[in-house]
Amino acid sequence: MRHFARVSDSRLSPLPDLPPPPLALLNGAALFLDFDGTLAPIADTPDGVVVDGELLALLERLRQRLDGRLAIVSGRSVATLRDLGFGAFLLAGTHGLEFADPGEPAEAPPRLPAVDDAEAAFHSFATHKPGLLVERKTISVGLHFRGAPQWGDAARDLAEGLADRLGLALQPGKMLYELRPGGADKGTAVRTLMQRRPMAGGKPIFIGDDVTDEEGFAVARDLGGAGVLVGAPRTTLAAFSLEQVAAVRHYLAQGVAGTG
Ligand SMILES: O=P(O)(O)OC[C@H]1O[C@H](O[C@H]2O[C@H](CO)[C@@H](O)[C@H](O)[C@H]2O)[C@H](O)[C@@H](O)[C@@H]1O
């Protein structure tokens, strides 16, 4: 049976014109931040994203304002998030499969042989197709077609077949299909972290742009908080929206300053 890692469409409702989040939403928040497309603009390739010192300084000040209740929740692995500069932050990586406190080893399941099989199949498919990119991740693998969108349908068919055959979860992303172990998503990551220090006791607020962030929005809402969608209007469980990365950073900076 195929495991699609996504919120069922029946839970989503069209909310075309969501308001921006009020600054008061950050009062008492336990803040969950997606990375790609939320804190940094989408780039042509995974390695094309750079985390600037200004962003890290902003997040550090925000974390202090929130008494430590700030976490990065990403499809990237914990190792990659640390390489990008987020080593000082609480992390949930690989779509909720990995967790790491600052300076501590990641809690993560082992890399499955099935993921290696999927990676080999992705490489076979990508050979002689310029623009396709296979991203080897700690415990998962991605096939990117941003550089060759004409292969998107075939990439989906391949990824679906591999998910069925290998018993892996298929995680669609932005011009991307990932295969990974199932049993977790960004919603379960929020639930897990909300039971732990320093996030416990806060009001969960999840800011993200991708369909993979909908589970985070859902759980934040279920636990009394809210989701903030980044980007163009779409069917979503978020209650608020910000139009782009620059607006997210402006909002967070205002939150640090405490102005309304
Ligand atoms: O959960 P996120 O932090 O949003 O990570 C999701 C995936 O992001 C990356 O891929 C996406 O961003 C790339 C860089 O901007 C872009 O080139 C690609 O097309 C996007 O799909 C990352 O490479 C994946 O591993 C993450 O799962």
Coordinates of C-alpha atoms and ligand atoms in Angstrom, one line a residue:
M1 CA 0.0 0.0 0.0
R2 CA 1.3 3.4 -0.9
H3 CA 1.9 5.8 2.0
F4 CA 1.3 9.4 1.1
A5 CA 2.7 11.8 3.6
R6 CA 0.1 14.5 3.5
V7 CA -3.1 15.8 5.2
S8 CA -6.2 14.4 3.6
D9 CA -7.9 16.8 1.3
S10 CA -11.1 16.5 3.3
R11 CA -9.5 18.4 6.2
L12 CA -8.6 21.3 3.9
S13 CA -10.8 24.2 3.2
P14 CA -10.3 27.0 0.7
L15 CA -9.5 30.2 2.4
P16 CA -8.3 32.5 -0.4
D17 CA -7.8 35.8 1.5
L18 CA -6.2 35.0 4.9
P19 CA -5.2 38.0 7.1
P20 CA -1.7 38.6 8.1
P21 CA -0.8 37.3 11.6
P22 CA -1.1 39.9 14.4
L23 CA 2.0 40.5 16.3
A24 CA 0.1 39.4 19.4
L25 CA 0.2 35.9 18.0
L26 CA 3.8 35.7 19.1
N27 CA 2.9 36.4 22.8
G28 CA 3.5 33.1 24.6
A29 CA 4.2 31.3 21.3
A30 CA 6.0 28.1 20.8
L31 CA 7.2 28.9 17.4
F32 CA 7.8 26.3 14.7
L33 CA 9.5 27.5 11.6
D34 CA 9.9 25.7 8.3
F35 CA 13.1 26.5 6.4
D36 CA 13.0 26.4 2.6
G37 CA 10.5 28.9 1.2
T38 CA 9.8 30.3 4.7
L39 CA 13.1 31.6 6.1
A40 CA 15.0 31.4 2.8
P41 CA 13.7 31.9 -0.8
I42 CA 13.5 28.9 -3.0
A43 CA 16.7 28.4 -5.0
D44 CA 17.4 26.4 -8.2
T45 CA 19.1 23.7 -6.2
P46 CA 19.2 22.5 -2.6
D47 CA 22.9 23.7 -2.3
G48 CA 22.0 27.1 -3.7
V49 CA 20.4 28.3 -0.4
V50 CA 22.5 30.4 2.0
V51 CA 21.7 31.2 5.5
D52 CA 22.8 34.7 6.4
G53 CA 24.1 35.9 9.7
E54 CA 21.3 38.4 10.0
L55 CA 18.7 35.6 9.9
L56 CA 20.5 33.6 12.6
A57 CA 20.8 36.7 14.8
L58 CA 17.1 37.5 14.3
L59 CA 16.2 33.9 15.3
E60 CA 18.4 34.0 18.3
R61 CA 16.8 37.2 19.6
L62 CA 13.4 35.8 18.9
R63 CA 14.2 32.6 20.8
Q64 CA 15.3 34.7 23.8
R65 CA 12.1 36.6 23.7
L66 CA 10.2 33.3 23.6
D67 CA 12.1 31.9 26.5
G68 CA 13.7 29.3 24.2
R69 CA 10.4 28.2 22.5
L70 CA 11.6 28.2 18.9
A71 CA 12.3 25.2 16.7
I72 CA 13.2 24.7 13.0
V73 CA 11.0 22.0 11.5
S74 CA 12.2 21.0 8.0
G75 CA 12.4 18.4 5.4
R76 CA 16.1 18.8 5.4
S77 CA 18.1 16.4 7.6
V78 CA 19.4 17.6 11.0
A79 CA 22.9 17.3 9.6
T80 CA 22.2 19.6 6.7
L81 CA 20.4 22.1 9.0
R82 CA 23.5 22.2 11.1
D83 CA 25.7 22.6 8.1
L84 CA 23.5 25.5 7.1
G85 CA 24.1 27.3 10.4
F86 CA 21.2 26.2 12.6
G87 CA 23.4 24.2 15.1
A88 CA 22.4 26.4 18.0
F89 CA 18.6 25.7 17.6
L90 CA 16.2 23.0 18.5
L91 CA 15.7 21.0 15.3
A92 CA 13.2 18.5 13.8
G93 CA 14.5 17.2 10.5
T94 CA 13.5 14.9 7.7
H95 CA 9.8 15.8 8.0
G96 CA 9.5 14.9 11.7
L97 CA 11.7 11.7 11.7
E98 CA 14.7 13.3 13.4
F99 CA 15.0 15.5 16.5
A100 CA 18.1 17.3 17.9
D101 CA 18.7 19.6 20.8
P102 CA 21.6 22.1 20.3
G103 CA 24.9 20.4 20.7
E104 CA 23.4 16.9 21.1
P105 CA 23.4 14.0 18.7
A106 CA 20.3 13.7 16.6
E107 CA 17.6 11.2 17.6
A108 CA 16.9 9.4 14.3
P109 CA 16.0 6.0 12.9
P110 CA 18.7 4.3 10.9
R111 CA 19.0 4.6 7.2
L112 CA 17.0 1.8 5.6
P113 CA 18.4 -0.4 2.8
A114 CA 15.2 0.4 0.9
V115 CA 16.3 4.1 0.8
D116 CA 19.5 3.0 -0.8
D117 CA 17.5 1.0 -3.3
A118 CA 15.4 4.1 -4.1
E119 CA 18.5 6.3 -4.4
A120 CA 20.0 3.8 -6.9
A121 CA 16.7 3.8 -8.9
F122 CA 16.6 7.7 -8.9
H123 CA 20.2 7.8 -10.2
S124 CA 19.4 5.3 -13.0
F125 CA 16.4 7.5 -13.9
A126 CA 18.3 10.7 -13.8
T127 CA 21.2 9.5 -15.9
H128 CA 21.3 11.3 -19.3
K129 CA 18.5 13.6 -18.2
P130 CA 20.2 17.0 -17.6
G131 CA 18.5 19.1 -14.9
L132 CA 17.4 16.2 -12.8
L133 CA 19.1 16.1 -9.4
V134 CA 19.2 13.3 -6.8
E135 CA 19.6 14.6 -3.3
R136 CA 21.1 12.0 -0.9
K137 CA 19.9 12.8 2.6
T138 CA 20.8 11.2 5.9
I139 CA 17.8 8.8 6.1
S140 CA 15.9 9.7 2.9
V141 CA 16.4 10.6 -0.8
G142 CA 14.9 13.2 -3.1
L143 CA 14.5 13.5 -6.8
H144 CA 14.4 17.1 -7.9
F145 CA 13.0 18.2 -11.2
R146 CA 13.1 22.0 -10.9
G147 CA 15.9 22.0 -13.5
A148 CA 13.9 19.7 -15.9
P149 CA 10.2 20.2 -15.3
Q150 CA 9.3 18.1 -18.4
W151 CA 10.3 15.0 -16.3
G152 CA 7.9 15.8 -13.4
D153 CA 5.2 13.4 -14.4
A154 CA 7.6 10.5 -15.0
A155 CA 9.4 11.3 -11.8
R156 CA 6.1 11.1 -9.9
D157 CA 5.3 7.7 -11.6
L158 CA 8.7 6.4 -10.7
A159 CA 8.5 7.6 -7.1
E160 CA 5.0 6.2 -6.6
G161 CA 6.1 2.8 -7.9
L162 CA 9.2 2.8 -5.7
A163 CA 7.1 3.8 -2.6
D164 CA 4.8 0.8 -3.3
R165 CA 7.6 -1.7 -4.0
L166 CA 9.9 -0.6 -1.2
G167 CA 7.4 0.2 1.5
L168 CA 8.6 3.8 1.8
A169 CA 6.6 7.0 2.3
L170 CA 6.3 9.3 -0.7
Q171 CA 6.7 12.9 0.2
P172 CA 5.8 15.3 -2.6
G173 CA 7.5 18.7 -2.3
K174 CA 8.2 21.7 -4.5
M175 CA 9.4 20.2 -7.8
L176 CA 10.5 17.3 -5.7
Y177 CA 9.6 13.7 -4.8
E178 CA 11.2 12.3 -1.7
L179 CA 11.2 8.7 -0.4
R180 CA 11.6 8.2 3.3
P181 CA 10.4 6.0 6.1
G182 CA 6.8 6.7 7.1
G183 CA 5.3 7.1 10.6
A184 CA 6.1 10.8 11.0
D185 CA 5.4 14.2 9.5
K186 CA 5.6 17.8 10.6
G187 CA 2.4 17.4 12.6
T188 CA 3.8 14.6 14.7
A189 CA 7.0 16.7 15.1
V190 CA 4.9 19.5 16.6
R191 CA 3.1 17.1 18.9
T192 CA 6.4 15.5 20.1
L193 CA 8.1 18.8 20.7
M194 CA 5.1 20.3 22.5
Q195 CA 5.5 17.6 25.1
R196 CA 9.1 18.6 25.8
R197 CA 11.1 21.5 27.1
P198 CA 11.4 24.2 26.0
M199 CA 8.3 24.1 23.8
A200 CA 5.9 22.7 26.4
G201 CA 3.5 25.2 27.8
G202 CA 3.6 27.6 24.8
K203 CA 1.0 28.2 22.2
P204 CA 2.0 26.4 19.0
I205 CA 2.4 28.7 16.0
F206 CA 3.6 27.0 12.7
I207 CA 4.9 29.1 9.8
G208 CA 5.5 27.3 6.5
D209 CA 5.0 27.5 2.8
D210 CA 4.8 23.9 1.5
V211 CA 2.1 21.2 1.4
T212 CA 4.3 19.3 3.8
D213 CA 3.6 22.1 6.3
E214 CA -0.1 21.5 6.4
E215 CA 0.3 18.7 9.0
G216 CA 2.1 21.3 11.1
F217 CA -0.7 23.8 10.7
A218 CA -3.3 21.1 11.6
V219 CA -1.6 20.1 14.9
A220 CA -0.8 23.7 15.8
R221 CA -4.5 24.5 15.4
D222 CA -5.6 21.3 17.3
L223 CA -3.4 22.3 20.2
G224 CA -4.9 25.8 20.4
G225 CA -2.5 27.7 18.2
A226 CA -2.5 28.5 14.5
G227 CA -0.7 28.1 11.2
V228 CA 0.7 30.9 9.0
L229 CA 0.9 30.1 5.3
V230 CA 3.7 31.7 3.4
G231 CA 3.0 32.4 -0.3
A232 CA 0.1 32.7 -2.7
P233 CA -3.4 31.8 -1.5
R234 CA -4.2 28.1 -1.7
T235 CA -6.4 25.5 0.0
T236 CA -4.9 25.4 3.5
L237 CA -5.4 24.7 7.2
A238 CA -3.5 27.9 8.1
A239 CA -5.4 30.8 9.7
F240 CA -3.1 33.6 8.6
S241 CA -0.8 34.2 5.7
L242 CA 2.4 36.2 4.7
E243 CA 3.1 36.6 1.1
Q244 CA 6.8 35.8 0.9
V245 CA 10.0 35.2 2.8
A246 CA 10.8 38.9 3.2
A247 CA 7.4 39.3 4.9
V248 CA 8.1 36.5 7.3
R249 CA 11.4 38.0 8.3
H250 CA 9.8 41.4 8.7
Y251 CA 7.1 39.9 10.9
L252 CA 9.6 38.1 13.0
A253 CA 11.8 41.2 13.4
Q254 CA 8.7 43.2 14.5
G255 CA 8.0 40.4 16.9
V256 CA 11.5 40.7 18.4
A257 CA 11.1 44.5 18.7
G258 CA 7.7 43.9 20.4
T259 CA 6.0 46.6 18.3
G260 CA 2.5 46.4 17.1
Ligands
LIG1 O1 10.6 21.5 4.9 P1 11.5 22.5 4.2 O2 12.5 23.2 5.1 O3 10.7 23.5 3.4 O4 12.4 21.6 3.2 C1 11.7 21.0 2.1 C2 12.7 20.5 1.1 O5 13.4 21.7 0.7 C3 14.5 21.6 -0.2 O6 14.0 21.5 -1.5 C4 13.3 22.7 -1.9 O7 14.1 23.8 -1.8 C5 15.2 23.8 -2.7 C6 16.1 25.0 -2.4 O8 15.3 26.2 -2.4 C7 14.7 23.8 -4.2 O9 15.7 23.8 -5.1 C8 13.8 22.6 -4.3 O10 13.1 22.7 -5.6 C9 12.7 22.5 -3.3 O11 11.9 21.3 -3.4 C10 15.4 20.4 0.1 O12 16.3 20.2 -0.9 C11 14.7 19.1 0.5 O13 15.6 18.2 1.0 C12 13.6 19.5 1.6 O14 12.9 18.3 2.0

